[in-house]
Every structure is written in C-alpha cells, then in structure tokens.
Amino acid sequence: MKKIFSITFGLLVAIGAMAQDDIDISSLEDDGQMEKQSGWNTNAVRHNNVVTNSFFSNWFVSASMAASAFYADDEPESLSGSPFKGFRNNLGLSLAIGKWFTPGLGLRTKLNGFWGRNVISDKASDNSIKYLALQEQALFNLCNMLYGYNPSRKYNFIPYVGFGFSRNISYNENSLSYSVGLLNNLALSQKLSLHLDVNYSRSQKTASRLVPLSTLNMEIGITYNIGGGKWKKAPDAEAIHEMYQMEIEAINAQLEDERMENENLRQQLESKGENEDN
C-alpha cells in the first residue's frame, strides 16, 4: 500500500512540474486545438495588429475619369481663376497600380493626364496640350491607422503624398512634380470599390514655361483588389499566455489538494497498520 501511494505521489509531482513550464502557443495549430484542450476562449486579438501577408497579397489596380483645372504662374491677369472655365479645364484619365503593405500604409504608381491646358489665353483651342504625369505616391489609410483594421468597414479615408515628373508631350518638355491628395474609398464588395480622389499637383518651371505649373483634379473611378485583399488579426499572445497561466495555477492548486489528501490517507493507513501490529 505504501508503494502505491509513493508511486501515485511521484506521478502527481511530475505532472505538476510539467504544468509549471510555459506553454508554447506557436506550436499549436490555429484550428481551435488550444480552446478545445483548455476550455478557454483563445480568440483574443490585438486591436491594431495584423499578420503580415505575402508579397503577392493586397495589390490593387484602379482606373478613373478626371476633371482637371490648370493654372500657370505667368498666365494673363485678366483670366478668371474659376476652375470651371473651358479655357482652363479639361477631362483626362488616371490609371494606377499599388500595394498595401499594412492596413494603414500603401504605395501606388499613378499615371494621369493625356489632355490638358497650358493657360496662355482665354481660348481653349490655344491652350490645348497633351501631357502625362507619372508619380509614386504613399497612401495613409487613416481609418485603419486610428480605429484599427475592420474588414467590414465600407468607407476609408486615405490622404497621400507623391513625387514624380510631368511631361508636356505637345512641346517635348519634362518637369519634376509633387502632389497631395485625399482618396475616398467606398467598398462595393471584397474585390471592388468606388473612389473619389481629390488632389493637387505642382510642377517645376521649365525654360519655356510650357508645362502647367499647378493642377486641381477630381477623379471618379473604380478599384479592383488583386489576390487576397483581407488581413488576419494578430493574436494577443500576452492575453492568451495570461489565460493559460491562470489555468496552470488552478491545475497546480488542484494537484496540491490531491497531494495533501493522499498524504493524510497515507498517514491514516500507517497509523492503522501500527495499531494492528500492537
């Protein structure tokens, strides 16, 4: 009988020692095994943290119609500054391809222009030019940055800044340029969204000043997400670890109670054996 209790006590001590070791939650598959084994809810996630996706995830392409108003530093003073004047505005196209590296930060390469105005007179025919603007732009999704990533969010507010160059095709002139803008995205589905892009661009002066120096643009178009467009929430490892530590402490307390009970039983059996010997 003493041997049985000794063996039982040794096993309980060994189990308690193993239970005190830290649990490596990364070794368990993310299929609910931890929750099934422990009974705890292991779905705790960090509010703003997501799992980094592969290089081929979160790419997008977009196409827009653009209404643009052109301004030059040396245009005649008599000309109206209204962006709705025919000699100043024109329609154009915008094409872009980009990638979101995180829910809050992305890059896109954007090409826009094709038809513009040089604003040298009040006649649209005199001002007509063909031009292109190519820029690399950094996108900042403030909704995701401030409120955390939410795959069900329909509207996203995205300021951006860009740098590149402009080319006056009609006069064969190039100029460095920069831009700032506000991109408003309205999700129609997981893959497709409607956007309104309001932006301002500025070009350096050229020798003949034939590149439009300032441009106001309002673009309306669609964006298509290529590949996986969602992000997985990163698990809150600290919260999960704390839950498991609480469970381990409860197991250890239960083992200690059982050990004490076995010790009392062992003492009772020894006392009974001594009495029988006497």
Short mmCIF file of N, CA and C in Angstrom, two decimals, residues 16-97:
data_model
loop_
_atom_site.label_atom_id
_atom_site.label_comp_id
_atom_site.label_asym_id
_atom_site.label_seq_id
_atom_site.Cartn_x
_atom_site.Cartn_y
_atom_site.Cartn_z
N GLY A 16 2.69 18.11 -11.98
CA GLY A 16 2.73 19.50 -11.53
C GLY A 16 3.94 20.22 -12.09
N ALA A 17 5.10 19.55 -12.16
CA ALA A 17 6.32 20.18 -12.69
C ALA A 17 6.16 20.52 -14.16
N MET A 18 5.56 19.58 -14.92
CA MET A 18 5.35 19.85 -16.35
C MET A 18 4.37 20.99 -16.55
N ALA A 19 3.36 21.07 -15.71
CA ALA A 19 2.34 22.10 -15.86
C ALA A 19 2.89 23.48 -15.59
N GLN A 20 4.01 23.58 -14.82
CA GLN A 20 4.59 24.87 -14.50
C GLN A 20 5.39 25.43 -15.65
N ASP A 21 5.76 24.62 -16.60
CA ASP A 21 6.52 25.11 -17.76
C ASP A 21 5.64 26.00 -18.61
N ASP A 22 6.24 27.01 -19.29
CA ASP A 22 5.49 27.88 -20.19
C ASP A 22 4.97 27.10 -21.36
N ILE A 23 3.76 27.44 -21.79
CA ILE A 23 3.14 26.79 -22.96
C ILE A 23 3.57 27.50 -24.22
N ASP A 24 4.08 26.79 -25.19
CA ASP A 24 4.47 27.37 -26.47
C ASP A 24 3.25 27.37 -27.39
N ILE A 25 2.50 28.50 -27.40
CA ILE A 25 1.26 28.53 -28.17
C ILE A 25 1.52 28.52 -29.66
N SER A 26 2.75 28.85 -30.06
CA SER A 26 3.03 28.84 -31.50
C SER A 26 3.13 27.43 -32.04
N SER A 27 3.31 26.44 -31.15
CA SER A 27 3.44 25.06 -31.61
C SER A 27 2.09 24.41 -31.87
N LEU A 28 1.02 25.07 -31.48
CA LEU A 28 -0.31 24.52 -31.70
C LEU A 28 -0.91 25.07 -32.97
N GLU A 29 -1.64 24.26 -33.70
CA GLU A 29 -2.27 24.71 -34.92
C GLU A 29 -3.38 25.70 -34.60
N ASP A 30 -3.56 26.68 -35.46
CA ASP A 30 -4.60 27.69 -35.26
C ASP A 30 -5.93 27.18 -35.79
N ASP A 31 -6.38 26.05 -35.19
CA ASP A 31 -7.65 25.48 -35.64
C ASP A 31 -8.57 25.20 -34.46
N GLY A 32 -8.29 25.86 -33.34
CA GLY A 32 -9.14 25.69 -32.16
C GLY A 32 -8.65 24.62 -31.21
N GLN A 33 -7.46 24.02 -31.44
CA GLN A 33 -6.97 22.97 -30.57
C GLN A 33 -6.76 23.47 -29.15
N MET A 34 -6.18 24.71 -29.04
CA MET A 34 -5.92 25.24 -27.71
C MET A 34 -7.22 25.44 -26.94
N GLU A 35 -8.22 25.93 -27.65
CA GLU A 35 -9.50 26.18 -26.98
C GLU A 35 -10.17 24.88 -26.57
N LYS A 36 -10.06 23.84 -27.43
CA LYS A 36 -10.67 22.56 -27.10
C LYS A 36 -9.97 21.92 -25.91
N GLN A 37 -8.62 22.06 -25.85
CA GLN A 37 -7.86 21.42 -24.80
C GLN A 37 -8.03 22.11 -23.46
N SER A 38 -8.17 23.45 -23.49
CA SER A 38 -8.17 24.20 -22.25
C SER A 38 -9.54 24.64 -21.79
N GLY A 39 -10.49 24.80 -22.73
CA GLY A 39 -11.79 25.34 -22.37
C GLY A 39 -11.83 26.84 -22.36
N TRP A 40 -10.66 27.50 -22.62
CA TRP A 40 -10.61 28.95 -22.64
C TRP A 40 -10.93 29.46 -24.04
N ASN A 41 -11.39 30.70 -24.11
CA ASN A 41 -11.58 31.36 -25.40
C ASN A 41 -10.26 31.98 -25.84
N THR A 42 -9.63 31.39 -26.87
CA THR A 42 -8.32 31.85 -27.31
C THR A 42 -8.41 32.75 -28.53
N ASN A 43 -9.54 33.38 -28.74
CA ASN A 43 -9.71 34.25 -29.90
C ASN A 43 -9.30 35.69 -29.62
N ALA A 44 -8.56 35.95 -28.55
CA ALA A 44 -8.13 37.30 -28.23
C ALA A 44 -7.17 37.81 -29.30
N VAL A 45 -7.43 39.02 -29.79
CA VAL A 45 -6.59 39.62 -30.82
C VAL A 45 -6.25 41.04 -30.42
N ARG A 46 -5.13 41.55 -30.97
CA ARG A 46 -4.74 42.93 -30.72
C ARG A 46 -5.55 43.85 -31.63
N HIS A 47 -5.92 45.02 -31.10
CA HIS A 47 -6.84 45.92 -31.81
C HIS A 47 -6.27 46.37 -33.14
N ASN A 48 -5.01 46.81 -33.16
CA ASN A 48 -4.45 47.40 -34.36
C ASN A 48 -3.42 46.51 -35.06
N ASN A 49 -3.19 45.31 -34.57
CA ASN A 49 -2.15 44.45 -35.13
C ASN A 49 -2.75 43.41 -36.06
N VAL A 50 -2.06 43.19 -37.18
CA VAL A 50 -2.47 42.17 -38.14
C VAL A 50 -1.26 41.33 -38.52
N VAL A 51 -1.53 40.17 -39.09
CA VAL A 51 -0.47 39.29 -39.57
C VAL A 51 -0.03 39.77 -40.94
N THR A 52 1.27 39.89 -41.14
CA THR A 52 1.81 40.35 -42.42
C THR A 52 1.49 39.34 -43.52
N ASN A 53 0.98 39.84 -44.65
CA ASN A 53 0.65 38.96 -45.77
C ASN A 53 1.84 38.78 -46.69
N SER A 54 1.70 37.88 -47.66
CA SER A 54 2.77 37.64 -48.62
C SER A 54 2.91 38.81 -49.58
N PHE A 55 4.00 38.82 -50.33
CA PHE A 55 4.26 39.91 -51.28
C PHE A 55 3.16 40.00 -52.32
N PHE A 56 2.53 38.91 -52.67
CA PHE A 56 1.54 38.89 -53.75
C PHE A 56 0.13 39.23 -53.26
N SER A 57 -0.02 39.52 -51.98
CA SER A 57 -1.33 39.87 -51.44
C SER A 57 -1.51 41.38 -51.39
N ASN A 58 -2.78 41.80 -51.39
CA ASN A 58 -3.16 43.20 -51.17
C ASN A 58 -2.70 44.15 -52.28
N TRP A 59 -2.60 43.64 -53.50
CA TRP A 59 -2.35 44.50 -54.66
C TRP A 59 -3.70 45.02 -55.18
N PHE A 60 -3.66 46.13 -55.87
CA PHE A 60 -4.88 46.69 -56.44
C PHE A 60 -4.55 47.47 -57.71
N VAL A 61 -5.55 47.60 -58.57
CA VAL A 61 -5.46 48.44 -59.76
C VAL A 61 -6.68 49.35 -59.77
N SER A 62 -6.54 50.51 -60.36
CA SER A 62 -7.65 51.46 -60.41
C SER A 62 -7.63 52.23 -61.72
N ALA A 63 -8.81 52.67 -62.12
CA ALA A 63 -8.98 53.48 -63.32
C ALA A 63 -10.01 54.56 -63.01
N SER A 64 -9.74 55.79 -63.51
CA SER A 64 -10.61 56.92 -63.17
C SER A 64 -10.77 57.85 -64.36
N MET A 65 -11.89 58.54 -64.37
CA MET A 65 -12.08 59.72 -65.20
C MET A 65 -11.74 60.93 -64.35
N ALA A 66 -10.98 61.88 -64.92
CA ALA A 66 -10.51 63.03 -64.16
C ALA A 66 -11.01 64.32 -64.78
N ALA A 67 -11.50 65.20 -63.92
CA ALA A 67 -11.81 66.58 -64.32
C ALA A 67 -10.73 67.46 -63.73
N SER A 68 -9.97 68.16 -64.57
CA SER A 68 -8.79 68.90 -64.12
C SER A 68 -8.87 70.37 -64.49
N ALA A 69 -8.37 71.20 -63.60
CA ALA A 69 -8.24 72.64 -63.85
C ALA A 69 -6.77 73.00 -63.76
N PHE A 70 -6.26 73.75 -64.76
CA PHE A 70 -4.84 74.04 -64.88
C PHE A 70 -4.57 75.51 -64.60
N TYR A 71 -3.43 75.75 -63.92
CA TYR A 71 -3.04 77.11 -63.57
C TYR A 71 -1.55 77.29 -63.87
N ALA A 72 -1.21 78.48 -64.39
CA ALA A 72 0.19 78.82 -64.67
C ALA A 72 0.54 80.11 -63.93
N ASP A 73 1.79 80.21 -63.51
CA ASP A 73 2.22 81.39 -62.76
C ASP A 73 2.23 82.66 -63.62
N ASP A 74 2.46 82.51 -64.92
CA ASP A 74 2.59 83.67 -65.79
C ASP A 74 1.40 83.84 -66.74
N GLU A 75 0.25 83.31 -66.41
CA GLU A 75 -0.92 83.47 -67.26
C GLU A 75 -1.42 84.92 -67.20
N PRO A 76 -2.11 85.39 -68.23
CA PRO A 76 -2.63 86.78 -68.25
C PRO A 76 -3.48 87.07 -67.02
N GLU A 77 -3.30 88.25 -66.45
CA GLU A 77 -4.02 88.62 -65.23
C GLU A 77 -5.52 88.75 -65.46
N SER A 78 -5.92 88.99 -66.70
CA SER A 78 -7.34 89.18 -66.99
C SER A 78 -8.14 87.88 -66.95
N LEU A 79 -7.46 86.77 -66.95
CA LEU A 79 -8.15 85.48 -66.99
C LEU A 79 -8.78 85.16 -65.64
N SER A 80 -9.96 84.58 -65.68
CA SER A 80 -10.66 84.17 -64.47
C SER A 80 -9.96 82.96 -63.85
N GLY A 81 -9.96 82.94 -62.52
CA GLY A 81 -9.35 81.80 -61.82
C GLY A 81 -10.31 80.66 -61.56
N SER A 82 -11.54 80.77 -62.07
CA SER A 82 -12.53 79.72 -61.83
C SER A 82 -12.10 78.41 -62.49
N PRO A 83 -12.15 77.31 -61.76
CA PRO A 83 -11.77 76.02 -62.36
C PRO A 83 -12.80 75.51 -63.37
N PHE A 84 -13.94 76.18 -63.46
CA PHE A 84 -14.99 75.73 -64.37
C PHE A 84 -14.92 76.39 -65.74
N LYS A 85 -13.95 77.26 -65.98
CA LYS A 85 -13.81 77.90 -67.28
C LYS A 85 -13.25 76.91 -68.31
N GLY A 86 -13.83 76.94 -69.51
CA GLY A 86 -13.43 75.99 -70.54
C GLY A 86 -12.00 76.12 -70.98
N PHE A 87 -11.43 77.34 -70.94
CA PHE A 87 -10.04 77.51 -71.36
C PHE A 87 -9.05 76.97 -70.32
N ARG A 88 -9.58 76.66 -69.12
CA ARG A 88 -8.72 76.23 -68.02
C ARG A 88 -8.87 74.74 -67.68
N ASN A 89 -10.02 74.17 -67.94
CA ASN A 89 -10.25 72.78 -67.52
C ASN A 89 -10.30 71.83 -68.70
N ASN A 90 -10.17 70.58 -68.40
CA ASN A 90 -10.24 69.54 -69.42
C ASN A 90 -10.45 68.20 -68.72
N LEU A 91 -10.94 67.22 -69.46
CA LEU A 91 -11.10 65.87 -68.94
C LEU A 91 -9.84 65.06 -69.20
N GLY A 92 -9.59 64.10 -68.34
CA GLY A 92 -8.43 63.24 -68.51
C GLY A 92 -8.70 61.85 -67.96
N LEU A 93 -7.66 61.04 -67.96
CA LEU A 93 -7.74 59.68 -67.45
C LEU A 93 -6.68 59.47 -66.39
N SER A 94 -6.93 58.53 -65.51
CA SER A 94 -5.97 58.18 -64.47
C SER A 94 -5.94 56.67 -64.31
N LEU A 95 -4.73 56.10 -64.31
CA LEU A 95 -4.53 54.67 -64.14
C LEU A 95 -3.50 54.47 -63.02
N ALA A 96 -3.70 53.46 -62.19
CA ALA A 96 -2.79 53.24 -61.07
C ALA A 96 -2.71 51.77 -60.72
N ILE A 97 -1.56 51.38 -60.18
CA ILE A 97 -1.36 50.05 -59.61
C ILE A 97 -0.61 50.24 -58.30
#
